[in-house]
Short mmCIF file of N, CA and C in Angstrom, two decimals:
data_model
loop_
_atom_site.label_atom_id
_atom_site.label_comp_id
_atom_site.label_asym_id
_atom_site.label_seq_id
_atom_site.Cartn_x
_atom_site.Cartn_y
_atom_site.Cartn_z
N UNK A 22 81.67 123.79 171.68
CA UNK A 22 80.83 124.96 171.54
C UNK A 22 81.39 126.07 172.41
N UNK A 23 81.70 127.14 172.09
CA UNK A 23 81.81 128.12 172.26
C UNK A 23 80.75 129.49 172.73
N UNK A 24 80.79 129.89 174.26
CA UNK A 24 79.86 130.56 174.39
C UNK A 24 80.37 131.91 175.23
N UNK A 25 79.76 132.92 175.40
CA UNK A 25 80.56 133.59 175.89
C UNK A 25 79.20 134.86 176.65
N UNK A 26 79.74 135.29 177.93
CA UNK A 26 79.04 135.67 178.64
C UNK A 26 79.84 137.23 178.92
N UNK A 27 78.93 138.44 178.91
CA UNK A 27 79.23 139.67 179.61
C UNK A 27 79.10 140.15 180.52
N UNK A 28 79.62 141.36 181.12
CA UNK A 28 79.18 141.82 182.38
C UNK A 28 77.96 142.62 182.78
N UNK A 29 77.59 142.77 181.67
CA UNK A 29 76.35 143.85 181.72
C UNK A 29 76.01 144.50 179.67
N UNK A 30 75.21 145.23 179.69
CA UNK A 30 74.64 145.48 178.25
C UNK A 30 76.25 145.77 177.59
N UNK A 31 75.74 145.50 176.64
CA UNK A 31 77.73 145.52 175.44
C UNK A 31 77.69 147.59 175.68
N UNK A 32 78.16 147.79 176.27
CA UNK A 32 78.61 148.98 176.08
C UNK A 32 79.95 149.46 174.79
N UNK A 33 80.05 150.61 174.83
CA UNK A 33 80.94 150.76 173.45
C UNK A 33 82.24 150.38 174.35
N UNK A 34 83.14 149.69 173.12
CA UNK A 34 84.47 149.60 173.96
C UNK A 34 85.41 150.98 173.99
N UNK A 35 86.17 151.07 174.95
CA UNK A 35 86.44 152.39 175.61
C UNK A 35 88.55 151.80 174.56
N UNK A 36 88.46 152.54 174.18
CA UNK A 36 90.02 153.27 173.59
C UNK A 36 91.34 152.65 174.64
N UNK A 37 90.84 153.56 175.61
CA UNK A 37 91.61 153.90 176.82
C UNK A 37 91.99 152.43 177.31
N UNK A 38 91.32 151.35 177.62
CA UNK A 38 90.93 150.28 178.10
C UNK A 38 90.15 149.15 177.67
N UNK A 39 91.24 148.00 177.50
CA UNK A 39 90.76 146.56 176.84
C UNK A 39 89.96 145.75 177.34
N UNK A 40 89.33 145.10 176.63
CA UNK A 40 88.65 144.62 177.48
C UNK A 40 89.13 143.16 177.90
N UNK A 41 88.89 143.31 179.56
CA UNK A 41 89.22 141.88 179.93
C UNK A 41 88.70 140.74 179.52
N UNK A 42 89.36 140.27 179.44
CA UNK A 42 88.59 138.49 178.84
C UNK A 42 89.01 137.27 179.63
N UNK A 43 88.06 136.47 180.59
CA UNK A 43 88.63 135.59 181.12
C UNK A 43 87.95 134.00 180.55
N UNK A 44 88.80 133.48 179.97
CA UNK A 44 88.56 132.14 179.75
C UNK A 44 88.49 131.02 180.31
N UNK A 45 87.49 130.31 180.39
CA UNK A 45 87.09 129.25 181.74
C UNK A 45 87.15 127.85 180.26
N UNK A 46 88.49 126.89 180.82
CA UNK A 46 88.34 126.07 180.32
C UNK A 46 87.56 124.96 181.20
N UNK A 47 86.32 124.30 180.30
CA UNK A 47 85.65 123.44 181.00
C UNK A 47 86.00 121.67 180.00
N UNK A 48 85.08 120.97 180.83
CA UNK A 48 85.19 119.35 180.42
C UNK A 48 84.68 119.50 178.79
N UNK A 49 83.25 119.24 178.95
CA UNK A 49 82.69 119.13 177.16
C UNK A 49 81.48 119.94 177.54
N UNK A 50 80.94 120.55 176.14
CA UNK A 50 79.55 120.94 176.40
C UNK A 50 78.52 120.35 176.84
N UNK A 51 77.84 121.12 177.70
CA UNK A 51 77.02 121.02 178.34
C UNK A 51 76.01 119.96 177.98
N UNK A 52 74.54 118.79 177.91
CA UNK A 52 73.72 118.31 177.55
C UNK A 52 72.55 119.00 178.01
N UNK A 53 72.56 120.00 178.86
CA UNK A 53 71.26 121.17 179.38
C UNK A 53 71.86 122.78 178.39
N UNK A 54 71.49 123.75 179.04
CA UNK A 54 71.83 124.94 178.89
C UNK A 54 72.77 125.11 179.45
N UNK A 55 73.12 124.40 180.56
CA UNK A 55 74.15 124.96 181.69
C UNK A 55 73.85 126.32 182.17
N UNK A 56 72.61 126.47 182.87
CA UNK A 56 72.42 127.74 183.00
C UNK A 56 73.13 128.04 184.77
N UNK A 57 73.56 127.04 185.25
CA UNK A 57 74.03 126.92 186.60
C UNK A 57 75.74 127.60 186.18
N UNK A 58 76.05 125.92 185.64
CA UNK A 58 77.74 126.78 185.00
C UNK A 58 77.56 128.36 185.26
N UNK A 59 76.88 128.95 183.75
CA UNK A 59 77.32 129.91 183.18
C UNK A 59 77.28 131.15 184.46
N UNK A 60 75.87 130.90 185.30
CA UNK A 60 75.85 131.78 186.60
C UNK A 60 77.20 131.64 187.16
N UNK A 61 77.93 130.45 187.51
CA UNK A 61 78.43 130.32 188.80
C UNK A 61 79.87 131.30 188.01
N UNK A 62 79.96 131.11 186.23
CA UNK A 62 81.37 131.36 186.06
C UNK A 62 80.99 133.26 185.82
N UNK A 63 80.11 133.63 185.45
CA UNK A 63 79.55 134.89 185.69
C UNK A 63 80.31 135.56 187.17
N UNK A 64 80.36 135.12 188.41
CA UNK A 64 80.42 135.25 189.83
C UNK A 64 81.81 135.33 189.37
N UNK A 65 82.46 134.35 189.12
CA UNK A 65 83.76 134.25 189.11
C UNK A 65 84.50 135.21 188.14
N UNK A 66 83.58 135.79 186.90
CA UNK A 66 84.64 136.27 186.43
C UNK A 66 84.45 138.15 186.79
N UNK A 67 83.28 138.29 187.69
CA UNK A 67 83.38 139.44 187.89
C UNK A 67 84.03 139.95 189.25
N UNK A 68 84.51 138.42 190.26
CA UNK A 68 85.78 138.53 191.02
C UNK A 68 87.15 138.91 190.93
N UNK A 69 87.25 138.24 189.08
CA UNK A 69 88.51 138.58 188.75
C UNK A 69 88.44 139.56 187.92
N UNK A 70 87.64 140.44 188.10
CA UNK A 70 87.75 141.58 187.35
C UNK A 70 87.27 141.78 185.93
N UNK A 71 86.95 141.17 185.29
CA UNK A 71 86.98 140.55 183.76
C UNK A 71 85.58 141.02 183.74
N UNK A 72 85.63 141.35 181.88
CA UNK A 72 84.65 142.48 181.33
C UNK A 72 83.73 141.46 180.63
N UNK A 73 84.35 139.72 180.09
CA UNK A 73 83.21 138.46 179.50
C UNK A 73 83.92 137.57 179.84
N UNK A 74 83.50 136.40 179.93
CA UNK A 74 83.78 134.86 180.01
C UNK A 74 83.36 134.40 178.77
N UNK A 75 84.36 133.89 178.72
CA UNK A 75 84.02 132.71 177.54
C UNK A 75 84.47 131.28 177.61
N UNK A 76 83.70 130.36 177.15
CA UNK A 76 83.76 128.88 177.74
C UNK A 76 84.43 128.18 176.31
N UNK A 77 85.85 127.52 176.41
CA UNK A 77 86.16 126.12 175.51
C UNK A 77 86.53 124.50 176.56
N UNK A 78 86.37 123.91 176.03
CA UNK A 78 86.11 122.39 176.22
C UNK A 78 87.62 121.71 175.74
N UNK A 79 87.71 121.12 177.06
CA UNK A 79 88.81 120.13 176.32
C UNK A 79 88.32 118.81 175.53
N UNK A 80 87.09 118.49 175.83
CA UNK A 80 86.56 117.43 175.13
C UNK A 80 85.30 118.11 174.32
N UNK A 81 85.54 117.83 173.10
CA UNK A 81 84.37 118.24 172.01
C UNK A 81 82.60 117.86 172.06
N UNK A 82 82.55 117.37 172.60
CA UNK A 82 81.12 116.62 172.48
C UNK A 82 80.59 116.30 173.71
N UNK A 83 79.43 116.97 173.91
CA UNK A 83 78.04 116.89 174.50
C UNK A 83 78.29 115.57 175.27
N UNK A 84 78.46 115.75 176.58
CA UNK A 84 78.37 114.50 177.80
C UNK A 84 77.44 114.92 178.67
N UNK A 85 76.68 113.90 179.81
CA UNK A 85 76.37 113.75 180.91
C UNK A 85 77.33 114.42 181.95
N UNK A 86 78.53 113.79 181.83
CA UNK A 86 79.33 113.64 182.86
C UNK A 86 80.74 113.47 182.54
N UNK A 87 81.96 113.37 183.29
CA UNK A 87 83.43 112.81 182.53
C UNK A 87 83.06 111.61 182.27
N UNK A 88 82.45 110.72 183.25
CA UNK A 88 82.66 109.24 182.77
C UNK A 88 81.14 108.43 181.95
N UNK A 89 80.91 109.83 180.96
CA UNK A 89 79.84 109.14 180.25
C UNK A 89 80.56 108.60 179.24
N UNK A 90 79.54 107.07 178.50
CA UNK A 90 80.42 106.20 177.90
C UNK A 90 80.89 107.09 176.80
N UNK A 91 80.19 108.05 176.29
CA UNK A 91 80.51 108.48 175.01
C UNK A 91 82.30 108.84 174.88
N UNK A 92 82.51 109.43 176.27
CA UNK A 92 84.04 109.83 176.48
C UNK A 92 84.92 108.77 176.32
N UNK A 93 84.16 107.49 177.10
CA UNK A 93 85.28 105.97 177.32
C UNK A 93 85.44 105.56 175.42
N UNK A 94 84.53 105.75 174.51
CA UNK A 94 84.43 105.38 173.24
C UNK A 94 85.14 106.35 172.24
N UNK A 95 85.50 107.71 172.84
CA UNK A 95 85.88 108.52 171.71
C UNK A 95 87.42 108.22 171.58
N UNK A 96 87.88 108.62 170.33
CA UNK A 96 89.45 108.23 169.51
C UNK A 96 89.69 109.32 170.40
N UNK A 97 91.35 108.87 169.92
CA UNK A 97 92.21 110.23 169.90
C UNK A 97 91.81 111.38 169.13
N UNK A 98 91.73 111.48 167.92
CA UNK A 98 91.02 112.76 166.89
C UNK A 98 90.21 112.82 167.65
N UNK A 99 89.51 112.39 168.05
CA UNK A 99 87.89 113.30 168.89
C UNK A 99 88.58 114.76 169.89
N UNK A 100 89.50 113.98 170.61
CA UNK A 100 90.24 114.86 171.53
C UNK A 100 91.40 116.03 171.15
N UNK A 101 91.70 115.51 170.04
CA UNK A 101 92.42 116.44 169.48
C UNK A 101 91.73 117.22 168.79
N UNK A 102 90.35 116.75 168.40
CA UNK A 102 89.54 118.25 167.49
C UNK A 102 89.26 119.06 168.40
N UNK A 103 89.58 119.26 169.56
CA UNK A 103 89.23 120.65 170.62
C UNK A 103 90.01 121.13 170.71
N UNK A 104 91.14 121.26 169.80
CA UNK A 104 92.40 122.06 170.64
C UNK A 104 92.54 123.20 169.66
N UNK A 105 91.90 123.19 168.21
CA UNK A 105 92.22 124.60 167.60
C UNK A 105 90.98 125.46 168.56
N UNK A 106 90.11 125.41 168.84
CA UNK A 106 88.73 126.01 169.33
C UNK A 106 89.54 126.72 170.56
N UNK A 107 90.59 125.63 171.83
CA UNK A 107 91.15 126.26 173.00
C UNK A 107 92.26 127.27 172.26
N UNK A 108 92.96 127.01 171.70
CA UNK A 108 93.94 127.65 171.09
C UNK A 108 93.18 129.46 170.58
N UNK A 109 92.64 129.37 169.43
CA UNK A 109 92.03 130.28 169.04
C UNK A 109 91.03 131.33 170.56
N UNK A 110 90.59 130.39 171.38
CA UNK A 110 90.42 131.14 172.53
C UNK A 110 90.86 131.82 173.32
N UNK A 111 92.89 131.00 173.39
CA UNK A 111 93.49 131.74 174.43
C UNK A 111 93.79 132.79 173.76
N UNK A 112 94.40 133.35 172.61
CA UNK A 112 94.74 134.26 172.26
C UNK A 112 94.03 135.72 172.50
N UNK A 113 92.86 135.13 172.61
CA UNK A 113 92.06 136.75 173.47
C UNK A 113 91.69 136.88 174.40
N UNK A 114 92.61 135.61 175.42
CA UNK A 114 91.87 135.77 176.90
C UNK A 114 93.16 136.40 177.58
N UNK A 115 92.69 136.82 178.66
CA UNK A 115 93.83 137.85 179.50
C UNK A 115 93.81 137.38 180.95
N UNK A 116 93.07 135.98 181.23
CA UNK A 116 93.21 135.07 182.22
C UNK A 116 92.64 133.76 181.89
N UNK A 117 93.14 132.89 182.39
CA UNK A 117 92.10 131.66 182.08
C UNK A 117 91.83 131.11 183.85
N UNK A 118 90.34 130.44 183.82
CA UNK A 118 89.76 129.64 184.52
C UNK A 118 89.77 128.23 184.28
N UNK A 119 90.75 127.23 185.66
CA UNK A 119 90.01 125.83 184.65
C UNK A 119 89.49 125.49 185.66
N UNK A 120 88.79 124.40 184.77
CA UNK A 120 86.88 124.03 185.50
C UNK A 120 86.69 123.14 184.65
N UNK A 121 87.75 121.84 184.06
CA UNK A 121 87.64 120.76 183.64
C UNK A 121 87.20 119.37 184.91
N UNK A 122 87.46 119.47 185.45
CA UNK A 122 87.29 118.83 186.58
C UNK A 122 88.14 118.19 187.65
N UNK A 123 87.39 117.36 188.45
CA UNK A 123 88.38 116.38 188.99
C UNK A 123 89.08 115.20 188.85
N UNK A 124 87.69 114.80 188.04
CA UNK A 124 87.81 113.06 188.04
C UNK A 124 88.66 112.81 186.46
N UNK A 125 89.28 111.88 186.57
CA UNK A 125 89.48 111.30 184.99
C UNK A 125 88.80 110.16 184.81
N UNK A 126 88.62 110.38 182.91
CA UNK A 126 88.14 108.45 182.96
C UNK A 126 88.68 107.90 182.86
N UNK A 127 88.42 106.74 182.82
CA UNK A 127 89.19 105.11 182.19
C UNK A 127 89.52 104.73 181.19
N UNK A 128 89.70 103.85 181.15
CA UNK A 128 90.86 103.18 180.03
C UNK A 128 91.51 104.00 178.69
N UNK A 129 90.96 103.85 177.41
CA UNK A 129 91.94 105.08 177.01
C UNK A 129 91.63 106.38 176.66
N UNK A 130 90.74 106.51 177.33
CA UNK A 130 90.47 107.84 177.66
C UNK A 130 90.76 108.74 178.98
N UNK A 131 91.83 107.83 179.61
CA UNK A 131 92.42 108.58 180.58
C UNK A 131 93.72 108.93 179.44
N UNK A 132 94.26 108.03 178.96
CA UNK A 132 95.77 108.62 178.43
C UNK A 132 95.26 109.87 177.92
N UNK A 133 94.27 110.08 176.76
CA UNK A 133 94.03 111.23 176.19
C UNK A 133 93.59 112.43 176.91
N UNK A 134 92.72 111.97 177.73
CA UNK A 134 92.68 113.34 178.75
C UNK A 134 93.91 113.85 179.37
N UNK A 135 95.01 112.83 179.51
CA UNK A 135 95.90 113.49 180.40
C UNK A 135 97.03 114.19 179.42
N UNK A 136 96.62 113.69 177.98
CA UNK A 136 97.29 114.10 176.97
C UNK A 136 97.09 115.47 176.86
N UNK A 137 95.91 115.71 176.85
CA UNK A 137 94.82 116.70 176.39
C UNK A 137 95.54 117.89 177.62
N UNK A 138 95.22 117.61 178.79
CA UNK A 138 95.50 118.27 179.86
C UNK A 138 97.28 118.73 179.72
N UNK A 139 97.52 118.03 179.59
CA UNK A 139 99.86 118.48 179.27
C UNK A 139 99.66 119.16 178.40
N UNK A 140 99.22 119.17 177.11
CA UNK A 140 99.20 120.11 176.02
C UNK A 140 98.41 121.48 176.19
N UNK A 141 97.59 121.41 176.74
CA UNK A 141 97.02 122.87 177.83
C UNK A 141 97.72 123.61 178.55
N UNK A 142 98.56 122.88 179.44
CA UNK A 142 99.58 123.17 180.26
C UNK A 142 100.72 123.84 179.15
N UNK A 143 100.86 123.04 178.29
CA UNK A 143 102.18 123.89 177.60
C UNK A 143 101.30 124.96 176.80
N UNK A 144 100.41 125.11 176.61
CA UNK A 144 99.96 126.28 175.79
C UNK A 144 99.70 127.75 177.06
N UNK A 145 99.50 127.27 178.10
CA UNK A 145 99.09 128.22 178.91
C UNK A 145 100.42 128.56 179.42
N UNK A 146 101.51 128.21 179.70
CA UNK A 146 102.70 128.46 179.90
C UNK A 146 103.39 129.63 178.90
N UNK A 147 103.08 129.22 177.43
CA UNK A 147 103.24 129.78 176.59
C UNK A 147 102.61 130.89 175.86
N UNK A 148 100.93 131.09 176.66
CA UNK A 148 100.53 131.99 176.34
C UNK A 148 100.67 133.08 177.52
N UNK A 149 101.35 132.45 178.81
CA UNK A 149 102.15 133.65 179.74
C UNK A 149 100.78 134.56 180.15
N UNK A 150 99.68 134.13 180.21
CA UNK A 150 98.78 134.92 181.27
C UNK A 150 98.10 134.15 182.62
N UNK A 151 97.36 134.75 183.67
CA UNK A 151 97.31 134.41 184.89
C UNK A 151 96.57 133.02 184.69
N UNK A 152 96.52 132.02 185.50
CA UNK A 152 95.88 130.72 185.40
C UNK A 152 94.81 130.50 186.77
N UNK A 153 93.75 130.30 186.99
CA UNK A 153 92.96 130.33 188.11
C UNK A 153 92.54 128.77 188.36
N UNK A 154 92.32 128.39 189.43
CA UNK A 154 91.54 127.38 189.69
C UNK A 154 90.69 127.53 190.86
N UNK A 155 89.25 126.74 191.73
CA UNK A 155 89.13 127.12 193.16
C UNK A 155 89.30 125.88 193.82
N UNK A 156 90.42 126.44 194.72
CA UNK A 156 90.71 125.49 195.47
C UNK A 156 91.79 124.55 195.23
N UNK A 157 92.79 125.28 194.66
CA UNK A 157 93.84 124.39 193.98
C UNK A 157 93.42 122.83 193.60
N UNK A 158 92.47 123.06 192.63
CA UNK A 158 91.79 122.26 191.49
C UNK A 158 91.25 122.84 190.55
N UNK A 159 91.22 121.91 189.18
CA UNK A 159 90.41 122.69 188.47
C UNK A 159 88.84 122.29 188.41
N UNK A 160 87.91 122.68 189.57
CA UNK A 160 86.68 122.10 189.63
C UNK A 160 85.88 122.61 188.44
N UNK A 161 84.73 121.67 188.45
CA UNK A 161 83.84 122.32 187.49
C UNK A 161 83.49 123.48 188.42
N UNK A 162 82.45 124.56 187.75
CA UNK A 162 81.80 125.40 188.88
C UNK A 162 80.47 124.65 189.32
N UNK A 163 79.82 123.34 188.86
CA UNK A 163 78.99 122.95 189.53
C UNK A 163 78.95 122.57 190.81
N UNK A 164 80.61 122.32 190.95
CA UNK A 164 80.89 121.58 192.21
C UNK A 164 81.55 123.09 193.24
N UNK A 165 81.51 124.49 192.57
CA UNK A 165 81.94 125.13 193.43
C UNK A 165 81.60 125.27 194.67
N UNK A 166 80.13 125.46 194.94
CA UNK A 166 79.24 125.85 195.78
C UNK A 166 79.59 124.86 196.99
N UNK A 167 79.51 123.18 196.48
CA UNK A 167 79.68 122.33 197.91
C UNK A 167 81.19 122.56 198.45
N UNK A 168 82.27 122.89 197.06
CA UNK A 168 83.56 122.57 198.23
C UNK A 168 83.60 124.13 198.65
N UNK A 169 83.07 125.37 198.13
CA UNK A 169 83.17 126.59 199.27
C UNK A 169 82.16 126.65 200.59
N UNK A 170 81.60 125.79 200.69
CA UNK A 170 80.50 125.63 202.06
C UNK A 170 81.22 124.70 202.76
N UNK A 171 82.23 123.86 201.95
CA UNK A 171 82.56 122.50 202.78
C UNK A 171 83.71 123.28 203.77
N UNK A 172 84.44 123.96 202.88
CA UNK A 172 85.75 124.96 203.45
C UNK A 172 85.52 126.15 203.95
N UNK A 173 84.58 126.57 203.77
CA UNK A 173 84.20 127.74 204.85
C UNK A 173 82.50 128.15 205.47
N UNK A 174 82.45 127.48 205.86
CA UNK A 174 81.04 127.05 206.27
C UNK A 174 80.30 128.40 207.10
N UNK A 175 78.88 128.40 206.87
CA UNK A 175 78.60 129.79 207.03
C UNK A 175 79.03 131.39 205.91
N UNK A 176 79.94 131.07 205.09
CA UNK A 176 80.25 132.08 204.65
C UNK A 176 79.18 132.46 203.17
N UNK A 177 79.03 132.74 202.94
CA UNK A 177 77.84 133.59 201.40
C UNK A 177 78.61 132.79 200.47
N UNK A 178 78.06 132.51 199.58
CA UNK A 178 78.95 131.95 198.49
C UNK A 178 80.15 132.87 197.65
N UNK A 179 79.49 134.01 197.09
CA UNK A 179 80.47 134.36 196.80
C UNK A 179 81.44 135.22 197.36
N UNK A 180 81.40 135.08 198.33
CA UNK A 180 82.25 135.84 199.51
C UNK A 180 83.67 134.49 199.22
N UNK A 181 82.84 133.61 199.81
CA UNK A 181 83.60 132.06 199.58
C UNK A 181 84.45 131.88 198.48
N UNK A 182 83.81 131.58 197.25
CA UNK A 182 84.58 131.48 196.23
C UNK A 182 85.39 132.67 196.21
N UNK A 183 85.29 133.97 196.27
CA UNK A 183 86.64 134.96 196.33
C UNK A 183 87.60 134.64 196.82
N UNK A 184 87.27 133.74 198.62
CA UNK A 184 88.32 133.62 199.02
C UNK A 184 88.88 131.91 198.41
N UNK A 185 88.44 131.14 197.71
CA UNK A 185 88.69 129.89 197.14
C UNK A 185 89.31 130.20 195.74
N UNK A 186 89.01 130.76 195.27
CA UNK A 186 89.86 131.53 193.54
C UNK A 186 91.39 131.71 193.76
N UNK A 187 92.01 130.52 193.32
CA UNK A 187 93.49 130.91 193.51
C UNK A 187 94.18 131.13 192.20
N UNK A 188 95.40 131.78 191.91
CA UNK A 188 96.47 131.70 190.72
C UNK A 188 97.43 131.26 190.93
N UNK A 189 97.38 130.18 189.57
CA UNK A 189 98.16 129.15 190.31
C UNK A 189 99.97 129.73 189.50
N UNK A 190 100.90 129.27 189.89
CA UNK A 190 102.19 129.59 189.75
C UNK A 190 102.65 129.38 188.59
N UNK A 191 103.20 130.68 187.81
CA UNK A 191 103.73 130.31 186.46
C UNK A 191 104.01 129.49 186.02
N UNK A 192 103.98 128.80 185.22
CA UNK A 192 104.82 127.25 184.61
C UNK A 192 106.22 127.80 183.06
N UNK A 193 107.55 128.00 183.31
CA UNK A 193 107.70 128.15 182.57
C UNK A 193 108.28 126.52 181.63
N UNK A 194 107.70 126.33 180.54
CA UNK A 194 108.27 124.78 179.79
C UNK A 194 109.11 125.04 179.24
#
């Protein structure tokens, strides 16, 4: 699922100036609203400057969590049906966010995730725009909040995450 968030009322788009688009690749859609996500990637994308966010999934289908069983049970095609949705995404993003996570699952749904994850890598290489993560990871943003309090303690959150938002180093393949 595909969702996509602005900075404020759709104003007319301006001639002069494109609009930024930053793409936050996450795990799978949400099983709530994700109304936390969408805040936390809101914060983030008006750090990086960016005019909407928009969210694709490396995994297609509605989880709990990475290691809900539904993930340990899905084929390969399950994992490969998310990649025209990322594909068709990057082409209008002018940064990407990842916010797939930390953890991998098990058994063969680690090969495919890590499948899933290399083939990202070569598309983002190839689509040659900036790559973000916080914290040289790609956390979810649920988990932003504890590791920017854990690493800079006392600081506002999004003071924090500004200074936790890194770009990470070209990859050329």
């Amino acid at each position: 699922v595909r969702s996509s968030l602005r900075s404020g009322p759709r104003a007319p788009r301006r001639t002069h100036r494109a609009m930024r688009q930053l793409l936050a690749i996450l795990h799978s859609p949400p099983a709530t609203p994700g109304v936390r996500t969408l805040q936390r990637l809101k914060v983030a994308m008006n750090l990086l400057g960016h005019d909407e966010v928009v969210v694709a999934n490396v995994f297609p289908l509605t989880t709990q969590s990475s290691v809900d069983p539904v993930i340990r049970q899905a084929s390969e095609a399950i994992w490969l049906s998310a990649r025209p949705e990322i594909g068709e995404a990057l082409r209008d993003a002018t940064s990407v966010l990842l916010g797939y996570g930390v953890a991998t699952p098990s058994g063969d749904a680690r090969h495919y995730f890590r499948a899933q994850v290399s083939w990202l890598a070569a598309r983002l290489a190839a689509a040659d725009v900036p790559v973000w993560d916080v914290g040289g990871a790609p956390r979810h943003p649920t988990r932003w909040h504890r590791h920017t309090r854990r690493v800079h303690p006392g600081v506002a959150f999004v003071e924090a995450l500004g200074l936790e938002l890194r770009q990470q180093p070209r990859v050329n393949l």
